[in-house]
Amino acid sequence: MERKIPQATAKRLPLYYRFLNNLQHQGKSRVSSKELSLAVKVDSATIRRDFSYFGALGKKGYGYNVEYLLGFFRKTLNQDELTNVAIIGVGNLGTAFLHYNFLKNNNTKIVMAFDADPEKAGQDVEGVPIYSIDELEEKLKDVKVAILTIPAQVADAVTERLVNCGIEGILNFTPARISVPSHIRVHHIDLAVELQALVYFLKHYPLNEKEEI
Amino acid sequence: MERKIPQATAKRLPLYYRFLNNLQHQGKSRVSSKELSLAVKVDSATIRRDFSYFGALGKKGYGYNVEYLLGFFRKTLNQDELTNVAIIGVGNLGTAFLHYNFLKNNNTKIVMAFDADPEKAGQDVEGVPIYSIDELEEKLKDVKVAILTIPAQVADAVTERLVNCGIEGILNFTPARISVPSHIRVHHIDLAVELQALVYFLKHYPLNEKEEI
């Protein structure tokens, strides 16, 4: 059944999950699609369609049951299973990730970091050890997800080593469009392109449209 | 005519632009949709469809003329007009942006930064002055685009001030889903959600599919 959820819907799951989690912490037991829409900035028709894929049908004048939805999402998002993640490159961006408390919101955990600077190796940030990039093959082992925050010039060489270590997923923050075998999943976030896309939309698309990309 | 380009196509423009720019620097005058596809990781059928919106028709055995495409993209992306950008929050992530040379690839320029820490105010990073957040209303003036890299707890209050300053677009890197009047464009990049989405896809979607989200 999970396989039938459209990818666009799947991408919104973590967002719904977080907001509903906050609601539950505030002691709320139900939520309307309109409230959700305002909070997560997705139109309510889309929310209702998304939720129908999960078999969650809102009731008129009542809305959705927060606990039911959370239970469903938790299962769907595999919240119960912890995924270990490695940071590759402890510059400003890598350090930002190390300070970012991912565990507060979901079950991913940064367990180690690597850097080419010998001065950084041996240190730790927020309890996460930093190893020399020379130790990549030795230390990475069970970690299957990596966040790439290294200079673009070394992205290809380091990616090749990650692939040889058996990495399965890479969140690529370098401007480089890295090449991987097709069984490895790469999500690419290029900060310059994100900024340019915003500026482009500002200039060319009329406001008041309220869509979000 | 620009208005007729689908948003999905529009979002790929900066990516095409950058790659073609690199090609030209390397002295290449033509490119096939297959080469482009390998480089930017978009399938070649999509590239051909995208390019047809620009009136660029590739020739069999020749491909696309790099200079023609660049000229078109440059005009379309308004590469000739510089957009000034402000960084709000000079922590690790904000500092990463300050070191990131946006100007190398496109015509956006970070011209100022703000931070609540009085020790940071008065300094500069890579030639960009850091002002106290207290000076926001006084200094922001002509800047219409802001990158939000402040703690989530203060996101709403600072956003309200940005709106009052006449900001038009916000690239929001805080986990907060900020509220703005509907004429203001917000692109939201939540690092935790990006990571969780990658992990979710890894677990639930078969590999070898090669789509990219």
GROMACS .gro file of C-alpha atoms in nm:
model
  426
    1MET     CA    1   0.000   0.000   0.000
    2GLU     CA    2   0.280   0.242   0.084
    3ARG     CA    3   0.408   0.197  -0.267
    4LYS     CA    4   0.086   0.349  -0.401
    5ILE     CA    5   0.134   0.686  -0.232
    6PRO     CA    6   0.231   0.940  -0.499
    7GLN     CA    7   0.577   1.085  -0.453
    8ALA     CA    8   0.440   1.438  -0.417
    9THR     CA    9   0.226   1.316  -0.128
   10ALA     CA   10   0.513   1.118   0.021
   11LYS     CA   11   0.729   1.428   0.027
   12ARG     CA   12   0.477   1.609   0.244
   13LEU     CA   13   0.458   1.332   0.503
   14PRO     CA   14   0.748   1.450   0.720
   15LEU     CA   15   0.592   1.796   0.722
   16TYR     CA   16   0.250   1.673   0.832
   17TYR     CA   17   0.412   1.451   1.088
   18ARG     CA   18   0.604   1.729   1.254
   19PHE     CA   19   0.310   1.966   1.274
   20LEU     CA   20   0.075   1.702   1.417
   21ASN     CA   21   0.342   1.607   1.668
   22ASN     CA   22   0.352   1.969   1.786
   23LEU     CA   23  -0.027   1.976   1.809
   24GLN     CA   24  -0.028   1.667   2.026
   25HIS     CA   25   0.237   1.819   2.254
   26GLN     CA   26   0.000   2.114   2.293
   27GLY     CA   27  -0.272   1.874   2.405
   28LYS     CA   28  -0.488   1.902   2.091
   29SER     CA   29  -0.677   1.590   1.985
   30ARG     CA   30  -0.822   1.702   1.653
   31VAL     CA   31  -0.740   1.927   1.364
   32SER     CA   32  -0.926   2.054   1.057
   33SER     CA   33  -0.774   2.047   0.709
   34LYS     CA   34  -0.806   2.426   0.713
   35GLU     CA   35  -0.594   2.462   1.029
   36LEU     CA   36  -0.340   2.219   0.885
   37SER     CA   37  -0.342   2.412   0.561
   38LEU     CA   38  -0.258   2.739   0.736
   39ALA     CA   39   0.016   2.575   0.937
   40VAL     CA   40   0.197   2.375   0.671
   41LYS     CA   41   0.113   2.605   0.378
   42VAL     CA   42  -0.041   2.334   0.162
   43ASP     CA   43  -0.392   2.398   0.031
   44SER     CA   44  -0.665   2.207   0.211
   45ALA     CA   45  -0.789   2.022  -0.099
   46THR     CA   46  -0.440   1.876  -0.139
   47ILE     CA   47  -0.432   1.782   0.229
   48ARG     CA   48  -0.767   1.603   0.203
   49ARG     CA   49  -0.650   1.417  -0.106
   50ASP     CA   50  -0.319   1.326   0.060
   51PHE     CA   51  -0.494   1.200   0.371
   52SER     CA   52  -0.738   0.992   0.170
   53TYR     CA   53  -0.438   0.785   0.055
   54PHE     CA   54  -0.376   0.697   0.419
   55GLY     CA   55  -0.738   0.595   0.471
   56ALA     CA   56  -0.785   0.895   0.701
   57LEU     CA   57  -1.122   1.052   0.634
   58GLY     CA   58  -1.197   1.377   0.814
   59LYS     CA   59  -1.542   1.427   0.963
   60LYS     CA   60  -1.737   1.746   0.891
   61GLY     CA   61  -1.735   1.975   1.194
   62TYR     CA   62  -1.481   1.753   1.368
   63GLY     CA   63  -1.180   1.731   1.141
   64TYR     CA   64  -0.909   1.469   1.175
   65ASN     CA   65  -0.812   1.272   1.481
   66VAL     CA   66  -0.455   1.379   1.563
   67GLU     CA   67  -0.363   1.059   1.742
   68TYR     CA   68  -0.486   0.836   1.458
   69LEU     CA   69  -0.294   1.037   1.201
   70LEU     CA   70   0.022   1.041   1.411
   71GLY     CA   71   0.003   0.666   1.463
   72PHE     CA   72  -0.032   0.616   1.090
   73PHE     CA   73   0.245   0.858   0.998
   74ARG     CA   74   0.478   0.718   1.261
   75LYS     CA   75   0.443   0.375   1.110
   76THR     CA   76   0.468   0.509   0.756
   77LEU     CA   77   0.771   0.725   0.818
   78ASN     CA   78   0.940   0.444   1.012
   79GLN     CA   79   0.979   0.680   1.303
   80ASP     CA   80   1.060   0.390   1.528
   81GLU     CA   81   1.370   0.289   1.341
   82LEU     CA   82   1.674   0.510   1.389
   83THR     CA   83   1.879   0.597   1.081
   84ASN     CA   84   2.242   0.687   1.136
   85VAL     CA   85   2.385   0.965   0.925
   86ALA     CA   86   2.739   1.091   0.862
   87ILE     CA   87   2.840   1.449   0.781
   88ILE     CA   88   3.113   1.470   0.520
   89GLY     CA   89   3.285   1.807   0.557
   90VAL     CA   90   3.284   2.009   0.878
   91GLY     CA   91   3.296   2.363   0.742
   92ASN     CA   92   3.030   2.619   0.825
   93LEU     CA   93   2.750   2.423   0.665
   94GLY     CA   94   2.859   2.089   0.815
   95THR     CA   95   2.891   2.255   1.155
   96ALA     CA   96   2.541   2.400   1.116
   97PHE     CA   97   2.413   2.045   1.067
   98LEU     CA   98   2.601   1.921   1.372
   99HIS     CA   99   2.433   2.186   1.586
  100TYR     CA  100   2.095   2.119   1.431
  101ASN     CA  101   1.914   1.880   1.659
  102PHE     CA  102   1.761   1.643   1.407
  103LEU     CA  103   1.667   1.392   1.672
  104LYS     CA  104   1.419   1.635   1.826
  105ASN     CA  105   1.195   1.598   1.524
  106ASN     CA  106   1.260   1.265   1.368
  107ASN     CA  107   1.455   0.948   1.394
  108THR     CA  108   1.768   1.038   1.208
  109LYS     CA  109   2.085   1.076   1.406
  110ILE     CA  110   2.418   1.222   1.305
  111VAL     CA  111   2.666   0.976   1.450
  112MET     CA  112   2.994   1.087   1.296
  113ALA     CA  113   3.157   1.352   1.082
  114PHE     CA  114   3.464   1.364   0.859
  115ASP     CA  115   3.694   1.645   0.757
  116ALA     CA  116   4.017   1.679   0.559
  117ASP     CA  117   4.160   1.925   0.812
  118PRO     CA  118   4.386   1.731   1.053
  119GLU     CA  119   4.319   1.995   1.320
  120LYS     CA  120   3.950   1.907   1.323
  121ALA     CA  121   4.000   1.531   1.338
  122GLY     CA  122   3.983   1.402   1.694
  123GLN     CA  123   3.753   1.680   1.809
  124ASP     CA  124   3.381   1.648   1.859
  125VAL     CA  125   3.087   1.883   1.813
  126GLU     CA  126   2.772   1.830   2.021
  127GLY     CA  127   2.905   1.489   2.113
  128VAL     CA  128   2.955   1.381   1.752
  129PRO     CA  129   3.312   1.268   1.679
  130ILE     CA  130   3.499   1.418   1.386
  131TYR     CA  131   3.731   1.180   1.206
  132SER     CA  132   3.991   1.244   0.941
  133ILE     CA  133   3.860   1.186   0.589
  134ASP     CA  134   4.146   0.933   0.562
  135GLU     CA  135   3.952   0.713   0.805
  136LEU     CA  136   3.634   0.713   0.594
  137GLU     CA  137   3.656   0.348   0.486
  138GLU     CA  138   3.743   0.234   0.836
  139LYS     CA  139   3.477   0.424   1.032
  140LEU     CA  140   3.175   0.455   0.804
  141LYS     CA  141   3.075   0.086   0.810
  142ASP     CA  142   2.704   0.070   0.907
  143VAL     CA  143   2.620   0.428   0.813
  144LYS     CA  144   2.415   0.427   0.494
  145VAL     CA  145   2.325   0.795   0.464
  146ALA     CA  146   2.567   1.084   0.417
  147ILE     CA  147   2.526   1.461   0.407
  148LEU     CA  148   2.779   1.609   0.167
  149THR     CA  149   2.905   1.952   0.274
  150ILE     CA  150   3.252   1.954   0.118
  151PRO     CA  151   3.401   2.186  -0.146
  152ALA     CA  152   3.268   2.113  -0.495
  153GLN     CA  153   3.617   2.035  -0.631
  154VAL     CA  154   3.648   1.722  -0.416
  155ALA     CA  155   3.282   1.612  -0.443
  156ASP     CA  156   3.341   1.352  -0.716
  157ALA     CA  157   3.640   1.187  -0.552
  158VAL     CA  158   3.474   1.167  -0.210
  159THR     CA  159   3.146   1.043  -0.359
  160GLU     CA  160   3.330   0.758  -0.525
  161ARG     CA  161   3.473   0.657  -0.189
  162LEU     CA  162   3.129   0.680  -0.026
  163VAL     CA  163   2.987   0.454  -0.297
  164ASN     CA  164   3.266   0.202  -0.237
  165CYS     CA  165   3.181   0.210   0.135
  166GLY     CA  166   2.825   0.099   0.052
  167ILE     CA  167   2.644   0.428   0.109
  168GLU     CA  168   2.278   0.417  -0.003
  169GLY     CA  169   2.167   0.778   0.012
  170ILE     CA  170   2.339   1.116  -0.019
  171LEU     CA  171   2.203   1.458   0.063
  172ASN     CA  172   2.425   1.668  -0.162
  173PHE     CA  173   2.475   2.032  -0.062
  174THR     CA  174   2.767   2.094  -0.295
  175PRO     CA  175   2.703   2.273  -0.625
  176ALA     CA  176   2.847   1.965  -0.801
  177ARG     CA  177   2.605   1.728  -0.974
  178ILE     CA  178   2.769   1.411  -0.848
  179SER     CA  179   2.754   1.084  -1.040
  180VAL     CA  180   2.649   0.764  -0.862
  181PRO     CA  181   2.534   0.418  -0.970
  182SER     CA  182   2.157   0.422  -1.027
  183HIS     CA  183   2.079   0.221  -0.712
  184ILE     CA  184   2.205   0.505  -0.493
  185ARG     CA  185   1.964   0.783  -0.412
  186VAL     CA  186   2.088   1.142  -0.424
  187HIS     CA  187   1.884   1.443  -0.319
  188HIS     CA  188   2.050   1.759  -0.431
  189ILE     CA  189   2.011   2.096  -0.264
  190ASP     CA  190   2.210   2.367  -0.438
  191LEU     CA  191   2.192   2.684  -0.232
  192ALA     CA  192   2.276   2.912  -0.526
  193VAL     CA  193   2.010   2.752  -0.745
  194GLU     CA  194   1.753   2.780  -0.466
  195LEU     CA  195   1.830   3.149  -0.432
  196GLN     CA  196   1.823   3.206  -0.805
  197ALA     CA  197   1.494   3.016  -0.840
  198LEU     CA  198   1.338   3.240  -0.573
  199VAL     CA  199   1.460   3.553  -0.750
  200TYR     CA  200   1.340   3.420  -1.085
  201PHE     CA  201   0.993   3.347  -0.950
  202LEU     CA  202   0.978   3.686  -0.782
  203LYS     CA  203   1.045   3.856  -1.112
  204HIS     CA  204   0.836   3.644  -1.344
  205TYR     CA  205   0.545   3.500  -1.157
  206PRO     CA  206   0.262   3.714  -1.032
  207LEU     CA  207   0.210   3.727  -0.661
  208ASN     CA  208  -0.109   3.624  -0.486
  209GLU     CA  209  -0.082   3.284  -0.648
  210LYS     CA  210   0.011   3.124  -0.320
  211GLU     CA  211   0.158   2.808  -0.466
  212GLU     CA  212   0.475   2.686  -0.308
  213ILE     CA  213   0.745   2.495  -0.489
  214MET     CA  214   0.562   3.432  -2.336
  215GLU     CA  215   0.765   3.383  -2.022
  216ARG     CA  216   0.442   3.339  -1.832
  217LYS     CA  217   0.366   3.028  -2.034
  218ILE     CA  218   0.669   2.833  -1.915
  219PRO     CA  219   0.547   2.567  -1.668
  220GLN     CA  220   0.680   2.615  -1.317
  221ALA     CA  221   0.858   2.277  -1.323
  222THR     CA  222   1.046   2.391  -1.633
  223ALA     CA  223   1.114   2.733  -1.484
  224LYS     CA  224   1.270   2.575  -1.179
  225ARG     CA  225   1.526   2.394  -1.396
  226LEU     CA  226   1.636   2.708  -1.579
  227PRO     CA  227   1.905   2.815  -1.331
  228LEU     CA  228   2.046   2.463  -1.347
  229TYR     CA  229   2.064   2.458  -1.727
  230TYR     CA  230   2.207   2.805  -1.723
  231ARG     CA  231   2.492   2.718  -1.494
  232PHE     CA  232   2.592   2.404  -1.681
  233LEU     CA  233   2.585   2.576  -2.021
  234ASN     CA  234   2.788   2.860  -1.878
  235ASN     CA  235   3.054   2.610  -1.771
  236LEU     CA  236   3.049   2.452  -2.116
  237GLN     CA  237   3.107   2.786  -2.279
  238HIS     CA  238   3.398   2.860  -2.045
  239GLN     CA  239   3.545   2.530  -2.165
  240GLY     CA  240   3.517   2.654  -2.522
  241LYS     CA  241   3.233   2.422  -2.628
  242SER     CA  242   2.987   2.557  -2.882
  243ARG     CA  243   2.727   2.281  -2.891
  244VAL     CA  244   2.577   2.022  -2.662
  245SER     CA  245   2.343   1.725  -2.708
  246SER     CA  246   2.040   1.668  -2.487
  247LYS     CA  247   2.208   1.342  -2.383
  248GLU     CA  248   2.522   1.520  -2.259
  249LEU     CA  249   2.306   1.775  -2.078
  250SER     CA  250   2.101   1.496  -1.930
  251LEU     CA  251   2.408   1.326  -1.784
  252ALA     CA  252   2.538   1.653  -1.645
  253VAL     CA  253   2.226   1.798  -1.485
  254LYS     CA  254   2.056   1.465  -1.406
  255VAL     CA  255   1.733   1.542  -1.585
  256ASP     CA  256   1.616   1.290  -1.846
  257SER     CA  257   1.673   1.397  -2.204
  258ALA     CA  258   1.304   1.382  -2.304
  259THR     CA  259   1.231   1.638  -2.031
  260ILE     CA  260   1.519   1.854  -2.149
  261ARG     CA  261   1.393   1.850  -2.507
  262ARG     CA  262   1.042   1.939  -2.389
  263ASP     CA  263   1.177   2.216  -2.165
  264PHE     CA  264   1.386   2.360  -2.447
  265SER     CA  265   1.095   2.354  -2.690
  266TYR     CA  266   0.923   2.610  -2.464
  267PHE     CA  267   1.216   2.842  -2.533
  268GLY     CA  268   1.189   2.791  -2.906
  269ALA     CA  269   1.523   2.607  -2.902
  270LEU     CA  270   1.509   2.311  -3.134
  271GLY     CA  271   1.804   2.076  -3.131
  272LYS     CA  272   1.932   1.944  -3.461
  273LYS     CA  273   1.993   1.570  -3.506
  274GLY     CA  274   2.366   1.496  -3.501
  275TYR     CA  275   2.444   1.851  -3.395
  276GLY     CA  276   2.257   1.914  -3.073
  277TYR     CA  277   2.192   2.259  -2.931
  278ASN     CA  278   2.387   2.574  -2.990
  279VAL     CA  279   2.535   2.669  -2.653
  280GLU     CA  280   2.561   3.039  -2.728
  281TYR     CA  281   2.200   3.065  -2.845
  282LEU     CA  282   2.073   2.885  -2.536
  283LEU     CA  283   2.286   3.095  -2.304
  284GLY     CA  284   2.167   3.415  -2.465
  285PHE     CA  285   1.810   3.303  -2.423
  286PHE     CA  286   1.855   3.187  -2.064
  287ARG     CA  287   2.045   3.501  -1.972
  288LYS     CA  288   1.756   3.711  -2.086
  289THR     CA  289   1.502   3.483  -1.927
  290LEU     CA  290   1.675   3.460  -1.594
  291ASN     CA  291   1.741   3.833  -1.594
  292GLN     CA  292   2.107   3.762  -1.548
  293ASP     CA  293   2.189   4.118  -1.636
  294GLU     CA  294   2.005   4.266  -1.347
  295LEU     CA  295   2.170   4.228  -1.008
  296THR     CA  296   1.949   4.133  -0.714
  297ASN     CA  297   2.070   4.236  -0.371
  298VAL     CA  298   2.014   3.992  -0.088
  299ALA     CA  299   2.041   4.018   0.290
  300ILE     CA  300   2.132   3.737   0.530
  301ILE     CA  301   1.929   3.745   0.851
  302GLY     CA  302   2.122   3.554   1.116
  303VAL     CA  303   2.499   3.502   1.104
  304GLY     CA  304   2.530   3.165   1.278
  305ASN     CA  305   2.697   2.868   1.109
  306LEU     CA  306   2.444   2.852   0.828
  307GLY     CA  307   2.442   3.227   0.768
  308THR     CA  308   2.822   3.227   0.768
  309ALA     CA  309   2.820   2.941   0.516
  310PHE     CA  310   2.612   3.161   0.287
  311LEU     CA  311   2.847   3.455   0.332
  312HIS     CA  312   3.140   3.243   0.222
  313TYR     CA  313   2.944   3.096  -0.068
  314ASN     CA  314   3.028   3.298  -0.373
  315PHE     CA  315   2.686   3.338  -0.528
  316LEU     CA  316   2.804   3.599  -0.772
  317LYS     CA  317   3.028   3.347  -0.945
  318ASN     CA  318   2.724   3.171  -1.084
  319ASN     CA  319   2.442   3.419  -1.104
  320ASN     CA  320   2.345   3.774  -1.049
  321THR     CA  321   2.245   3.768  -0.689
  322LYS     CA  322   2.468   3.944  -0.441
  323ILE     CA  323   2.468   3.931  -0.064
  324VAL     CA  324   2.512   4.294   0.033
  325MET     CA  325   2.450   4.290   0.408
  326ALA     CA  326   2.387   4.063   0.703
  327PHE     CA  327   2.217   4.106   1.041
  328ASP     CA  328   2.266   3.937   1.374
  329ALA     CA  329   2.129   3.979   1.726
  330ASP     CA  330   2.475   3.929   1.878
  331PRO     CA  331   2.626   4.274   1.950
  332GLU     CA  332   2.976   4.123   1.915
  333LYS     CA  333   2.909   4.036   1.553
  334ALA     CA  334   2.763   4.374   1.459
  335GLY     CA  335   3.025   4.602   1.303
  336GLN     CA  336   3.230   4.313   1.169
  337ASP     CA  337   3.228   4.195   0.812
  338VAL     CA  338   3.266   3.857   0.642
  339GLU     CA  339   3.404   3.839   0.288
  340GLY     CA  340   3.350   4.213   0.261
  341VAL     CA  341   2.983   4.193   0.358
  342PRO     CA  342   2.898   4.415   0.658
  343ILE     CA  343   2.715   4.265   0.956
  344TYR     CA  344   2.471   4.499   1.125
  345SER     CA  345   2.282   4.464   1.450
  346ILE     CA  346   1.931   4.328   1.401
  347ASP     CA  347   1.819   4.651   1.574
  348GLU     CA  348   1.926   4.835   1.259
  349LEU     CA  349   1.711   4.622   1.027
  350GLU     CA  350   1.456   4.895   0.945
  351GLU     CA  351   1.727   5.153   0.893
  352LYS     CA  352   1.964   4.950   0.672
  353LEU     CA  353   1.748   4.712   0.469
  354LYS     CA  354   1.585   4.977   0.247
  355ASP     CA  355   1.634   4.864  -0.116
  356VAL     CA  356   1.699   4.499  -0.041
  357LYS     CA  357   1.395   4.294  -0.144
  358VAL     CA  358   1.521   3.939  -0.086
  359ALA     CA  359   1.625   3.789   0.248
  360ILE     CA  360   1.776   3.456   0.350
  361LEU     CA  361   1.646   3.358   0.691
  362THR     CA  362   1.901   3.168   0.900
  363ILE     CA  363   1.792   3.261   1.252
  364PRO     CA  364   1.667   3.039   1.536
  365ALA     CA  365   1.310   2.916   1.481
  366GLN     CA  366   1.185   3.084   1.800
  367VAL     CA  367   1.245   3.433   1.662
  368ALA     CA  368   1.142   3.356   1.302
  369ASP     CA  369   0.790   3.497   1.330
  370ALA     CA  370   0.890   3.823   1.497
  371VAL     CA  371   1.175   3.890   1.253
  372THR     CA  372   0.961   3.796   0.953
  373GLU     CA  373   0.702   4.051   1.059
  374ARG     CA  374   0.972   4.317   1.065
  375LEU     CA  375   1.100   4.209   0.721
  376VAL     CA  376   0.747   4.237   0.583
  377ASN     CA  377   0.714   4.586   0.728
  378CYS     CA  378   1.043   4.676   0.558
  379GLY     CA  379   0.890   4.585   0.221
  380ILE     CA  380   1.070   4.256   0.161
  381GLU     CA  381   0.934   4.065  -0.142
  382GLY     CA  382   1.094   3.724  -0.116
  383ILE     CA  383   1.227   3.508   0.168
  384LEU     CA  384   1.439   3.195   0.147
  385ASN     CA  385   1.347   3.036   0.478
  386PHE     CA  386   1.598   2.794   0.628
  387THR     CA  387   1.441   2.787   0.973
  388PRO     CA  388   1.217   2.492   1.065
  389ALA     CA  389   0.939   2.747   1.130
  390ARG     CA  390   0.660   2.775   0.873
  391ILE     CA  391   0.649   3.153   0.873
  392SER     CA  392   0.334   3.348   0.792
  393VAL     CA  393   0.347   3.630   0.539
  394PRO     CA  394   0.090   3.826   0.338
  395SER     CA  395   0.008   3.640   0.017
  396HIS     CA  396   0.194   3.886  -0.207
  397ILE     CA  397   0.526   3.785  -0.050
  398ARG     CA  398   0.701   3.478  -0.187
  399VAL     CA  399   0.855   3.232   0.056
  400HIS     CA  400   1.062   2.932  -0.046
  401HIS     CA  401   1.112   2.703   0.246
  402ILE     CA  402   1.406   2.467   0.288
  403ASP     CA  403   1.383   2.267   0.607
  404LEU     CA  404   1.704   2.070   0.652
  405ALA     CA  405   1.547   1.814   0.886
  406VAL     CA  406   1.258   1.753   0.646
  407GLU     CA  407   1.501   1.717   0.353
  408LEU     CA  408   1.697   1.457   0.546
  409GLN     CA  409   1.384   1.273   0.658
  410ALA     CA  410   1.245   1.276   0.303
  411LEU     CA  411   1.569   1.118   0.175
  412VAL     CA  412   1.554   0.849   0.443
  413TYR     CA  413   1.186   0.786   0.372
  414PHE     CA  414   1.247   0.744   0.001
  415LEU     CA  415   1.542   0.517   0.069
  416LYS     CA  416   1.322   0.288   0.274
  417HIS     CA  417   1.005   0.291   0.069
  418TYR     CA  418   1.088   0.347  -0.292
  419PRO     CA  419   1.269   0.091  -0.500
  420LEU     CA  420   1.604   0.193  -0.637
  421ASN     CA  421   1.685   0.204  -1.006
  422GLU     CA  422   1.394   0.438  -1.059
  423LYS     CA  423   1.626   0.728  -1.118
  424GLU     CA  424   1.371   1.005  -1.063
  425GLU     CA  425   1.488   1.296  -0.861
  426ILE     CA  426   1.268   1.507  -0.638
   0.00000   0.00000   0.00000
